[in-house]
Tab-separated table of C-alpha atoms and ligand atoms in Angstrom:
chain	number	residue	atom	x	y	z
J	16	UNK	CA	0.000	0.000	0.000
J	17	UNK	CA	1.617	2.999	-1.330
J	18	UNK	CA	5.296	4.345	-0.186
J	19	UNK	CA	6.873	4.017	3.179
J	20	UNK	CA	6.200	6.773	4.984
J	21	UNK	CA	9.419	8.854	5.499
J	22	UNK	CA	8.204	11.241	8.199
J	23	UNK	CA	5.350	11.736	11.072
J	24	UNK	CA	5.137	15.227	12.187
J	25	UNK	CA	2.644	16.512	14.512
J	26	UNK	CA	2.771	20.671	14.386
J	27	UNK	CA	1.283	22.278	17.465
J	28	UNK	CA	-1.361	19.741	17.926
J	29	UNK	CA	-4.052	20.728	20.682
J	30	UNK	CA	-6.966	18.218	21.373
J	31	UNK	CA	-9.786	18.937	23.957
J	32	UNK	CA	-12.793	17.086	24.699
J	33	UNK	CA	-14.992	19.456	25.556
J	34	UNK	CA	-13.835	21.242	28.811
J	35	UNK	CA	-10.848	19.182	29.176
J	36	UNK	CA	-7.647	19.378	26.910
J	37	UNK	CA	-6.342	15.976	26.673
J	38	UNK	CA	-3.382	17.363	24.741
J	39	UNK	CA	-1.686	20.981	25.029
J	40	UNK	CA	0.334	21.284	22.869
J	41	UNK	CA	2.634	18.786	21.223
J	42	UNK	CA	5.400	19.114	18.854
J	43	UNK	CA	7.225	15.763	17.397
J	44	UNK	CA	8.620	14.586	14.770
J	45	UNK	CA	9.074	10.808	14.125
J	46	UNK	CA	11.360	9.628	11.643
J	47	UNK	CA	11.810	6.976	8.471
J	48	UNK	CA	12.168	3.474	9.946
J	49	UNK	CA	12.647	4.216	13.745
J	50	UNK	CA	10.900	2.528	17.030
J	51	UNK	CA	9.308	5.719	18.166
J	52	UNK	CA	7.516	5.376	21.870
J	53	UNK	CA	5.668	7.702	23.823
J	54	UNK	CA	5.661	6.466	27.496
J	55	UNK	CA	4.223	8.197	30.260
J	56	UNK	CA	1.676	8.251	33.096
J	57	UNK	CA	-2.278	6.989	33.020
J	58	UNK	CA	-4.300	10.023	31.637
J	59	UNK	CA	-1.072	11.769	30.158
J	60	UNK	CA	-2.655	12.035	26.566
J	61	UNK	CA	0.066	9.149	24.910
J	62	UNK	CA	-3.933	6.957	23.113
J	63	UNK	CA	-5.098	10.362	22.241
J	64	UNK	CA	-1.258	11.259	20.030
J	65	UNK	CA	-1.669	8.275	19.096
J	66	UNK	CA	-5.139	8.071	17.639
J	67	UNK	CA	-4.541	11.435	16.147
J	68	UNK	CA	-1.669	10.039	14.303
J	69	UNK	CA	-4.446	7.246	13.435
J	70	UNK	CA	-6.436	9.501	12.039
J	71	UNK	CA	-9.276	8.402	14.377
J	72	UNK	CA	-9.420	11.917	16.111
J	73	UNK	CA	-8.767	15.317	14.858
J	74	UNK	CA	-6.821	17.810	16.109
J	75	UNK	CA	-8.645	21.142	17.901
J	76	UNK	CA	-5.482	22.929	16.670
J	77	UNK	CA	-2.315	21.875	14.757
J	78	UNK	CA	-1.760	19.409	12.134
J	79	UNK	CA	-0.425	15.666	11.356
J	80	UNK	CA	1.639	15.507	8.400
J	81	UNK	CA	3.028	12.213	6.776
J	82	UNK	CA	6.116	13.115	4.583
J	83	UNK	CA	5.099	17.197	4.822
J	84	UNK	CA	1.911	16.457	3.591
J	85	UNK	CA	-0.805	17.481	5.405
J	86	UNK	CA	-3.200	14.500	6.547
J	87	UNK	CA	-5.204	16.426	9.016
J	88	UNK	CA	-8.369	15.461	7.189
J	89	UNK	CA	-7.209	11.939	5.784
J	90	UNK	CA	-9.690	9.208	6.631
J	91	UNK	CA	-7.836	6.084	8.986
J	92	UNK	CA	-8.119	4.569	5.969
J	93	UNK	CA	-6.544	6.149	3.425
J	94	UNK	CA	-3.407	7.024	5.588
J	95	UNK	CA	-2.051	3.094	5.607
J	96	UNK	CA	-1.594	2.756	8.760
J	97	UNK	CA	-1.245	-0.592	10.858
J	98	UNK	CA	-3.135	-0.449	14.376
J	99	UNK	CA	-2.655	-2.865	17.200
J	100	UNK	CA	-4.452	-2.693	20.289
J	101	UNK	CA	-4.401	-3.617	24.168
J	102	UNK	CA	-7.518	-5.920	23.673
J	103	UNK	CA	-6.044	-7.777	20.701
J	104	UNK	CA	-9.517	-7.124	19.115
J	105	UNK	CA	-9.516	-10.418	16.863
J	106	UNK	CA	-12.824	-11.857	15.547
J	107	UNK	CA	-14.053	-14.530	17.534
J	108	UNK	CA	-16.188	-16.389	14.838
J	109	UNK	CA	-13.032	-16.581	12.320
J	110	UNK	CA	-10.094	-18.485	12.412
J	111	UNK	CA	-6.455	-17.242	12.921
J	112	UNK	CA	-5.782	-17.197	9.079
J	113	UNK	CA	-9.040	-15.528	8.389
J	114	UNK	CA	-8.204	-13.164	11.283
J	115	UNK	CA	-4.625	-12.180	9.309
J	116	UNK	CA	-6.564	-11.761	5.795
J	117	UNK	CA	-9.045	-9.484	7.090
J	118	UNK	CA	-5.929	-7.120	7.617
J	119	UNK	CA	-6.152	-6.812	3.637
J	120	UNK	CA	-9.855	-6.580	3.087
J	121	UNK	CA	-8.853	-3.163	1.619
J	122	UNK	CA	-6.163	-4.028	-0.121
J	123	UNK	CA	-4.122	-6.851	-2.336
J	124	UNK	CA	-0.782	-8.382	-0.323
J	125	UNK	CA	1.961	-5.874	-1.050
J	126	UNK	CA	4.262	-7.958	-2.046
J	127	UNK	CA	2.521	-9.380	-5.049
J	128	UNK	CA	1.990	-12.868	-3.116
J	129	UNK	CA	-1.648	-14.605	-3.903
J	130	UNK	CA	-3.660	-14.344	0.289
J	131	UNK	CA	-2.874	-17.306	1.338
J	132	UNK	CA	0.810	-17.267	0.545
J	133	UNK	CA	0.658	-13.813	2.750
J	134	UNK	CA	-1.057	-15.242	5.739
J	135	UNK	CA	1.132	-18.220	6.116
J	136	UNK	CA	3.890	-15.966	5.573
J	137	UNK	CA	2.844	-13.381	7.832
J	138	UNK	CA	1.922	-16.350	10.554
J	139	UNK	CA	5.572	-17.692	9.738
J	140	UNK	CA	6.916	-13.759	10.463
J	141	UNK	CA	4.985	-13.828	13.859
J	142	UNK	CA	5.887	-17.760	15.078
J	143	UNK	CA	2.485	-19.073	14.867
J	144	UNK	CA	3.054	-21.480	12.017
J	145	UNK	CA	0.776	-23.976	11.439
J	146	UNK	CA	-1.883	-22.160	13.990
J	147	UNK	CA	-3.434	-20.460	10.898
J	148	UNK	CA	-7.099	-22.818	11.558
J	149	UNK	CA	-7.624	-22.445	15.201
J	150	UNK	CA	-9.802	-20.038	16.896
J	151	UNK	CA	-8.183	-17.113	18.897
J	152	UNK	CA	-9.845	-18.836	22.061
J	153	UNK	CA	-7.749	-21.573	21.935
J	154	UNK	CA	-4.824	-19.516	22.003
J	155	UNK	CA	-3.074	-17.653	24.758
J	156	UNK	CA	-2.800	-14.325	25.258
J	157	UNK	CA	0.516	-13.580	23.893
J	158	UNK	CA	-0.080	-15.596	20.930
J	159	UNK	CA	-3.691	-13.670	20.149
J	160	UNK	CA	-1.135	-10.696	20.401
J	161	UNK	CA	0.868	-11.926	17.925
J	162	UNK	CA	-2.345	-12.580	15.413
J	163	UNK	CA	-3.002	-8.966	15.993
J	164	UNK	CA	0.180	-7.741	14.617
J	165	UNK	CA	0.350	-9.879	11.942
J	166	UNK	CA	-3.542	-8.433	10.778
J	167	UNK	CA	-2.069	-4.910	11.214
J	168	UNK	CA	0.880	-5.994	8.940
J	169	UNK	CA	-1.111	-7.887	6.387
J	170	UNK	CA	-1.345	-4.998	4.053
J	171	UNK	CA	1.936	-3.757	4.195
J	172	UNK	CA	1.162	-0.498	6.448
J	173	UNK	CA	3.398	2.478	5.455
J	174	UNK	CA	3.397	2.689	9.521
J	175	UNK	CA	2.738	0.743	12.085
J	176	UNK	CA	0.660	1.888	15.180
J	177	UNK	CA	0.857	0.211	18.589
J	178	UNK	CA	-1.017	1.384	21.526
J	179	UNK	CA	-0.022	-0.871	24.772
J	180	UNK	CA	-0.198	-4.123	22.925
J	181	UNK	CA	1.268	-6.097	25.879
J	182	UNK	CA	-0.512	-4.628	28.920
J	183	UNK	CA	-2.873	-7.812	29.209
J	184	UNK	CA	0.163	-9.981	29.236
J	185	UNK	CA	2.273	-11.147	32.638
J	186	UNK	CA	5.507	-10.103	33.026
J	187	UNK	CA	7.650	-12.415	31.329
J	188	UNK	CA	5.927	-12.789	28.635
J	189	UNK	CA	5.767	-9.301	27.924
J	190	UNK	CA	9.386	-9.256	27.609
J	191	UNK	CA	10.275	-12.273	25.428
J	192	UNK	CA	7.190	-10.360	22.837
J	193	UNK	CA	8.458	-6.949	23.137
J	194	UNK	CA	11.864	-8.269	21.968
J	195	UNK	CA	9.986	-10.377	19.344
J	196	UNK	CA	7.994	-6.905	17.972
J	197	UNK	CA	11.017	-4.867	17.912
J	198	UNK	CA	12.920	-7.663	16.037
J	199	UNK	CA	10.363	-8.146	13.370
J	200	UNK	CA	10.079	-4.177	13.502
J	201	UNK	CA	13.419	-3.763	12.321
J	202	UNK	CA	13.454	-6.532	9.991
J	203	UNK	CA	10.468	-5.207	8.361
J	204	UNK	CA	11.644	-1.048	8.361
J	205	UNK	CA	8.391	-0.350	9.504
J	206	UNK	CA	8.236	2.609	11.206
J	207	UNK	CA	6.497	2.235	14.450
J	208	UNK	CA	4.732	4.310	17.333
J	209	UNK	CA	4.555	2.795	20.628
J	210	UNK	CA	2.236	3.457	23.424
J	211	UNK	CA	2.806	2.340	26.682
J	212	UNK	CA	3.055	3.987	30.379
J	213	UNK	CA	5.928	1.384	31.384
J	214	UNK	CA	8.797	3.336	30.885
J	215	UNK	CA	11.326	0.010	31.196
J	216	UNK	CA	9.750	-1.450	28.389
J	217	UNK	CA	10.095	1.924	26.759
J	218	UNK	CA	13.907	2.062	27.270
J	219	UNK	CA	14.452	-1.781	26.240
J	220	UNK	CA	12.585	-1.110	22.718
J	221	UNK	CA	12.719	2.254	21.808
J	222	UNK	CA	15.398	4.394	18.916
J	223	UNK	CA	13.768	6.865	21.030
J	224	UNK	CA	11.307	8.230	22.999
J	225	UNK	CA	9.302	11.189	24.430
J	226	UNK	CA	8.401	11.167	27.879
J	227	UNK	CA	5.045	12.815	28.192
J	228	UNK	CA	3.109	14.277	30.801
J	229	UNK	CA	-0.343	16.156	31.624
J	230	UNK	CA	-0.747	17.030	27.642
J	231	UNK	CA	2.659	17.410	26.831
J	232	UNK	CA	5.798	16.385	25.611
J	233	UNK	CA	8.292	16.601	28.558
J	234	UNK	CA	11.477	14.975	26.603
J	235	UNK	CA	12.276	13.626	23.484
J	236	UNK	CA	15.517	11.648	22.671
J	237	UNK	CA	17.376	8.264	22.797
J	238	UNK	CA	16.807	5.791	25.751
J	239	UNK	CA	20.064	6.229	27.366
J	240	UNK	CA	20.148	10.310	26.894
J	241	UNK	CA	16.941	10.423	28.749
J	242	UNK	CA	17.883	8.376	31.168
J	243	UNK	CA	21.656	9.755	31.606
J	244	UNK	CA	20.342	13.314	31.312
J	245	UNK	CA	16.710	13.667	32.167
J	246	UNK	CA	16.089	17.204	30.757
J	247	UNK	CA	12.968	18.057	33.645
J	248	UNK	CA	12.405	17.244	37.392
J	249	UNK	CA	9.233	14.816	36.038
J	250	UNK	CA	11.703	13.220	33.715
J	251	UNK	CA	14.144	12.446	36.648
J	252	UNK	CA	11.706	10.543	39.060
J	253	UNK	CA	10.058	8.790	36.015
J	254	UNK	CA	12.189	7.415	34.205
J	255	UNK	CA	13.671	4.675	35.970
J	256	UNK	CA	14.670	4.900	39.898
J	257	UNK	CA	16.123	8.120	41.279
J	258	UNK	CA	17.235	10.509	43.561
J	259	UNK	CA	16.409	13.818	43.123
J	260	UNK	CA	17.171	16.447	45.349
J	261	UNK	CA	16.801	20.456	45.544
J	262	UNK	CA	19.332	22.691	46.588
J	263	UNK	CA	20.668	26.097	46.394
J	264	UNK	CA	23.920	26.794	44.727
J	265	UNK	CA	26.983	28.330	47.529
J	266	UNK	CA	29.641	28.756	45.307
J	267	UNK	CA	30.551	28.457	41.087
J	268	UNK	CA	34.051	28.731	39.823
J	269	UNK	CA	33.897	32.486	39.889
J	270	UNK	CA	33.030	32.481	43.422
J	271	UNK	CA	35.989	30.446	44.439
J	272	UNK	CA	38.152	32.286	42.055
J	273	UNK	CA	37.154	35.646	43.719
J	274	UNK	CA	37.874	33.730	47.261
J	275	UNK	CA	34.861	34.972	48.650
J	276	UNK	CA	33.480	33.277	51.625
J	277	UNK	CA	29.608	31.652	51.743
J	278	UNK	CA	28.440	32.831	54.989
J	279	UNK	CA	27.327	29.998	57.060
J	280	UNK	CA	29.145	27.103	55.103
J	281	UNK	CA	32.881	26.268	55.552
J	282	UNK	CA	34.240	26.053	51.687
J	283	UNK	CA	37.800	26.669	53.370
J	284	UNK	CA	38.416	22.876	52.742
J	285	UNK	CA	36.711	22.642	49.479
J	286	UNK	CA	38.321	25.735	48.043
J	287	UNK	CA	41.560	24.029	46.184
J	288	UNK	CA	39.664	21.105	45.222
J	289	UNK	CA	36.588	22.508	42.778
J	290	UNK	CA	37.176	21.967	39.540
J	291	UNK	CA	36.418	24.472	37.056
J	292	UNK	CA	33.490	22.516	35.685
J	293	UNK	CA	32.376	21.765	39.011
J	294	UNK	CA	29.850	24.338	41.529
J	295	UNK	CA	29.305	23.731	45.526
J	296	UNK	CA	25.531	22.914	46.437
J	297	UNK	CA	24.045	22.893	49.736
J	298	UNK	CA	20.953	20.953	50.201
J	299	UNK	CA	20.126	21.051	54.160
J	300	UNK	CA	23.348	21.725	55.776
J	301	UNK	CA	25.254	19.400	53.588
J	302	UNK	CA	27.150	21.012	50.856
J	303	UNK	CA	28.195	19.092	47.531
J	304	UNK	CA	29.994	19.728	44.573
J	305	UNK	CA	28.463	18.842	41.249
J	306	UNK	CA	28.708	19.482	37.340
J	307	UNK	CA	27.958	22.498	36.162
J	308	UNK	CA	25.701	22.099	33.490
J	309	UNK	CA	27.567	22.770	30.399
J	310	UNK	CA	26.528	24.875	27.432
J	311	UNK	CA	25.270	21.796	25.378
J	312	UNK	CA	23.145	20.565	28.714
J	313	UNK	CA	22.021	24.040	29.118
J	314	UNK	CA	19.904	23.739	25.862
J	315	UNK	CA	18.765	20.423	27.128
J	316	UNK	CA	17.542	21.549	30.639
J	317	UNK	CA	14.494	23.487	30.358
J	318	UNK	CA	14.583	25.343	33.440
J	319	UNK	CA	18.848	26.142	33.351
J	320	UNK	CA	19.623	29.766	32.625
J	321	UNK	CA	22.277	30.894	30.351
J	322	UNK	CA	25.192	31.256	33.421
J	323	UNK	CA	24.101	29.776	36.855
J	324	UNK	CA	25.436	31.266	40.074
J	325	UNK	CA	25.439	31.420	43.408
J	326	UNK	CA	21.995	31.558	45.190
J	327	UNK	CA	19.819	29.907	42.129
J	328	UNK	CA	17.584	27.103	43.269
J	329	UNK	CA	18.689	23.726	42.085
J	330	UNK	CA	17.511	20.503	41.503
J	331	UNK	CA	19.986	17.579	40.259
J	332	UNK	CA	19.692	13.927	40.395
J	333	UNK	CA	22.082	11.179	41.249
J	334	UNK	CA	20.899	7.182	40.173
J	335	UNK	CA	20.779	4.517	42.987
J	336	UNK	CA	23.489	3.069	41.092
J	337	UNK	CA	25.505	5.690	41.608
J	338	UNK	CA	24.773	6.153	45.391
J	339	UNK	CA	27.908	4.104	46.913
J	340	UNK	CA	27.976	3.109	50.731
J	341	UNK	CA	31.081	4.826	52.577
J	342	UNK	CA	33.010	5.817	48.812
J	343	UNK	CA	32.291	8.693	46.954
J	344	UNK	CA	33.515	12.252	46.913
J	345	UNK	CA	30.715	13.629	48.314
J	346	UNK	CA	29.124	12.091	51.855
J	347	UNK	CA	26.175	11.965	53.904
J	348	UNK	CA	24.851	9.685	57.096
J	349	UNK	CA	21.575	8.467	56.197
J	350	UNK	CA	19.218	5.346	58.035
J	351	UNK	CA	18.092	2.680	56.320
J	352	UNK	CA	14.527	2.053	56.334
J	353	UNK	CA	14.157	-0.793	53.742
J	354	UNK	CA	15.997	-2.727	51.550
J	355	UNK	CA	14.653	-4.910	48.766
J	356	UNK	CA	16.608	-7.989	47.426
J	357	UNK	CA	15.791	-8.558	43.401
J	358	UNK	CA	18.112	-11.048	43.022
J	359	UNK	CA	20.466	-9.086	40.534
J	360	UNK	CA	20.765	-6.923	42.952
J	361	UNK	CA	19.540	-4.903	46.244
J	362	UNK	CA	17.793	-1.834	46.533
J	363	UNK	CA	18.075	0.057	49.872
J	364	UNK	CA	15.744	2.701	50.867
J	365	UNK	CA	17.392	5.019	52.944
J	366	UNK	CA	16.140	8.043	55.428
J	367	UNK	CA	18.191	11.449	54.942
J	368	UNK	CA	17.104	14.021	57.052
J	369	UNK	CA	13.500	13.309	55.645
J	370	UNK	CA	13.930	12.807	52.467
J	371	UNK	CA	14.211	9.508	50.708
J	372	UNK	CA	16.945	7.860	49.375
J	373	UNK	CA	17.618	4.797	46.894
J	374	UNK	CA	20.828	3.143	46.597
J	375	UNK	CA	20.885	0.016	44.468
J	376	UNK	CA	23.674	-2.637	45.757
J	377	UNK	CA	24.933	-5.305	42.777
J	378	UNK	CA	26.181	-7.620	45.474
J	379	UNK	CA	23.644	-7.851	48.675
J	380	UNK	CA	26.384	-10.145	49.686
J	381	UNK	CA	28.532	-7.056	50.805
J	382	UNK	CA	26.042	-5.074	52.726
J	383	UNK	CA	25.953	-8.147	55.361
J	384	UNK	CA	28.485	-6.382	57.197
J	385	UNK	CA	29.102	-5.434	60.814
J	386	UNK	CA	28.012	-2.199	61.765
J	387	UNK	CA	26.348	-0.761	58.493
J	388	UNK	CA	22.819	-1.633	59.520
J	389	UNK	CA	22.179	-4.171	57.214
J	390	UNK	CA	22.419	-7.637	58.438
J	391	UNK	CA	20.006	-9.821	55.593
J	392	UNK	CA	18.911	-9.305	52.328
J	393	UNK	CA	15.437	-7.984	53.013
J	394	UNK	CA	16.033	-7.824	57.244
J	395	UNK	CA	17.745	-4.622	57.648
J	396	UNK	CA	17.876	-3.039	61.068
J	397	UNK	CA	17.670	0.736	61.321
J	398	UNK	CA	21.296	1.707	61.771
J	399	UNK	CA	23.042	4.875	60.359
J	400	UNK	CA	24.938	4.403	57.314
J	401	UNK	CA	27.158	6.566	55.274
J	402	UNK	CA	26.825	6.841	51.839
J	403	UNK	CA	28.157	8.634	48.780
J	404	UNK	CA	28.356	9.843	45.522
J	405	UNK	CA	30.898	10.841	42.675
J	406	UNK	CA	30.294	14.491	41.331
J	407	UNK	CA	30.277	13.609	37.714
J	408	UNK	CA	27.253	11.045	38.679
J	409	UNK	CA	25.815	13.661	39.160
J	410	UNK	CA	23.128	15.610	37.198
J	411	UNK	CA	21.612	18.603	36.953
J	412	UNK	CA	17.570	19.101	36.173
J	413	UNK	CA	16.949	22.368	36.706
J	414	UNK	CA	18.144	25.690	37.778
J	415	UNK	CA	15.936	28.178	38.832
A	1099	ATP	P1	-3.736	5.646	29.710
A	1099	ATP	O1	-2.336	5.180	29.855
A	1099	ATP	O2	-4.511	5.600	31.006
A	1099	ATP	O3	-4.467	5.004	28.553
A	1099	ATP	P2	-3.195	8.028	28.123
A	1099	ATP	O4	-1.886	8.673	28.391
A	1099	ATP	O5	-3.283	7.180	26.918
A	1099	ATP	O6	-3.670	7.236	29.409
A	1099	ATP	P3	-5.378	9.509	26.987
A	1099	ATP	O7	-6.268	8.328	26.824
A	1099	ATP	O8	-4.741	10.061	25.767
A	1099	ATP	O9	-4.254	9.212	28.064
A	1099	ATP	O10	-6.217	10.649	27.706
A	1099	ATP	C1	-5.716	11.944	27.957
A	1099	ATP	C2	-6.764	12.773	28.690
A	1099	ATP	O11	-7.876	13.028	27.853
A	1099	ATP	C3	-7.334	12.105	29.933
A	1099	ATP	O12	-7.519	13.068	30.912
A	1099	ATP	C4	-8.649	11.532	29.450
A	1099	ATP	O13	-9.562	11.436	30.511
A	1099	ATP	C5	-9.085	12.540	28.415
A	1099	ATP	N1	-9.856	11.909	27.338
A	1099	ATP	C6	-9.437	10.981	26.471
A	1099	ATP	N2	-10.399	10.632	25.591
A	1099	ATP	C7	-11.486	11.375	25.912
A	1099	ATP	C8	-12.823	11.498	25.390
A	1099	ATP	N3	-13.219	10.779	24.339
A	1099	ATP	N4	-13.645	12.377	25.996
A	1099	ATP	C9	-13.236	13.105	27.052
A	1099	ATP	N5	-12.002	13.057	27.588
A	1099	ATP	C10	-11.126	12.202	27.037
């Protein structure tokens, strides 16, 4: 059906339902061939992007364009585009083969193949060979799934739309498909929009995604940018574990060059050791030294003025990973509360001074220790600990 398209763009889109704007305003632009996701939380607008994108909805403002073409007013139709839902959807009465050629009861197989040739190569594509005559009932739920992408490729879709296509599945199942989709995704070239509000499953699939929240598009860019370099405080605490903590800046490189004096914070000690890429931060009555944001993070976090200095509001985020019991440049005595073995590894929950920390341990094996509080993988006592961080783990959100 047709050419491939090359491009998705969505141009100031705005949707309300009556009163309510689902979507603000959002901006994207999804390229030839990529694994595009939009992950976020329930009610965040990622069905209604989606569905506009469809074609099912249109826009209160803005427009959708395939390849710079505007397809605002393009019937679902007409656009080519593949749809795969959460509730599979399939047709009870027909069987799995008949399921797969109503996906081109609009269209001849793209490939020039006679129907049946398509199905059974479509079922091969999906491994559910020689299912093709059962009934979807008397399949499971990942293989139902799997019919239901193989309908929404049957005609060759220019792109393919997937909107939480593994929510009714458990756990590990969801995994072994999601690797499955993206592997016949990039076999196939298909470019592909992904809805779904787990944002692990969005890293583990994605070319890239854009984090949305409340109507909008928070962050756009590769898994492991957004998760290195979350680029807003929601983007911090929602993609993946995190700490994220808000300070006020004490001293910058000019600062220490001047040899001024904070009032209130002893920098005597810290004075020869800040780098010039590096500023002092107190949160509480700690003080830490972390990254400046440089010019090229700058443009990445939103709320980071051109030069940041001494008494702007911070907020910067260190990973549990990165959160190291008694190493680290920077220190601070914390309780643990909690601590959750997961087999690869331990998570600790951890009490400073009211706020809540993570720190994730590879080895539970070597918080069993005398004296740090922690005496069994999930039976910790209360005891103090002192933990730590590197500056350079460091990252900063926001500056204010
Ligand atoms: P979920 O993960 O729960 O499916 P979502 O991110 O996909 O959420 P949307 O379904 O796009 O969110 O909904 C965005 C907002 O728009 C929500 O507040 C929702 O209640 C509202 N909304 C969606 N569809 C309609 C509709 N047909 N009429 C009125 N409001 C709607």
């Amino acid at each position: 059906m047709g050419r491939r398209v090359t491009e998705v763009r969505l141009d100031g889109v705005r949707k309300e339902y009556g009163e309510t704007a689902a979507l603000s305003r959002v901006d994207l632009r999804i390229r030839d061939g990529e694994f595009f996701t939009l992950v976020g939380p329930s009610g965040c607008g990622k069905t209604t992007t989606l569905r506009l994108i469809a074609g099912f909805e249109t826009p209160t403002a803005g427009r959708v364009l395939f390849d710079g073409a505007d397809a605002t007013g393009v019937p679902p139709e007409s656009r080519g585009v593949g749809v795969v839902f959460q509730n599979y959807a399939l047709f009870p009465h027909m069987t799995v083969a008949e399921n797969v050629g109503y996906g081109l009861r609009f269209s001849d197989p793209p490939d020039g193949s006679d129907r049946r040739e398509r199905v059974a190569g479509l079922l091969s594509l999906v491994n559910l060979d020689g299912l093709g005559d059962r009934r979807p009932e008397a399949l499971s739920g990942g293989q139902q799934q799997r019919v239901a992408l193989a309908r929404a490729l049957a005609p060759g879709p220019r792109l393919l739309l997937l909107d939480e296509p593994m929510s009714a599945l458990d756990a590990r199942l969801r995994e072994r498909l999601r690797l499955q989709v993206k592997e016949i995704q990039s076999a196939l070239g298909v470019t592909t929009v992904y809805v779904t509000h787990d944002q692990e499953e969005a890293l583990a699939v994605s070319d890239r995604v854009a984090v949305m929240n409340d109507g909008g598009i928070e962050q756009v860019g590769a898994p492991r940018a957004v998760y290195r370099r979350p680029g807003s405080r929601f983007v911090a605490a929602f993609v993946g574990h995190n700490n994220v903590l808000d300070g006020e800046i004490v001293a910058d490189r000019d600062r220490f060059d001047s040899g001024d004096e904070m009032e209130g914070f002893d920098l005597g000690r810290e004075t020869g050791e800040l780098d010039a890429d590096r500023m002092r931060v107190a949160v509480g009555d700690e003080t830490f030294a972390i990254p400046s944001p440089d010019v090229a993070e700058r443009g990445a976090a939103s709320g980071t003025p051109e030069s940041p200095s001494v008494g702007d509001r911070i907020t910067f985020c260190v990973r549990p990973e990165h959160l190291r019991l008694g190493a680290g440049e920077n220190r601070l005595r914390a309780t643990v509360e909690s601590a959750e073995f997961l087999g690869d590894s331990t998570r600790v929950h951890l009490d400073w001074k009211g706020r809540r920390l993570t720190l994730r341990a590879d080895d539970a094996g070597m918080y069993v220790e005398e004296g740090t509080g922690m005496h069994g993988e999930n039976d910790v006592s209360t005891g103090e600990v002192e933990v730590g961080f590197d500056p350079d783990d460091a990252h900063v959100v926001e500056v204010r």
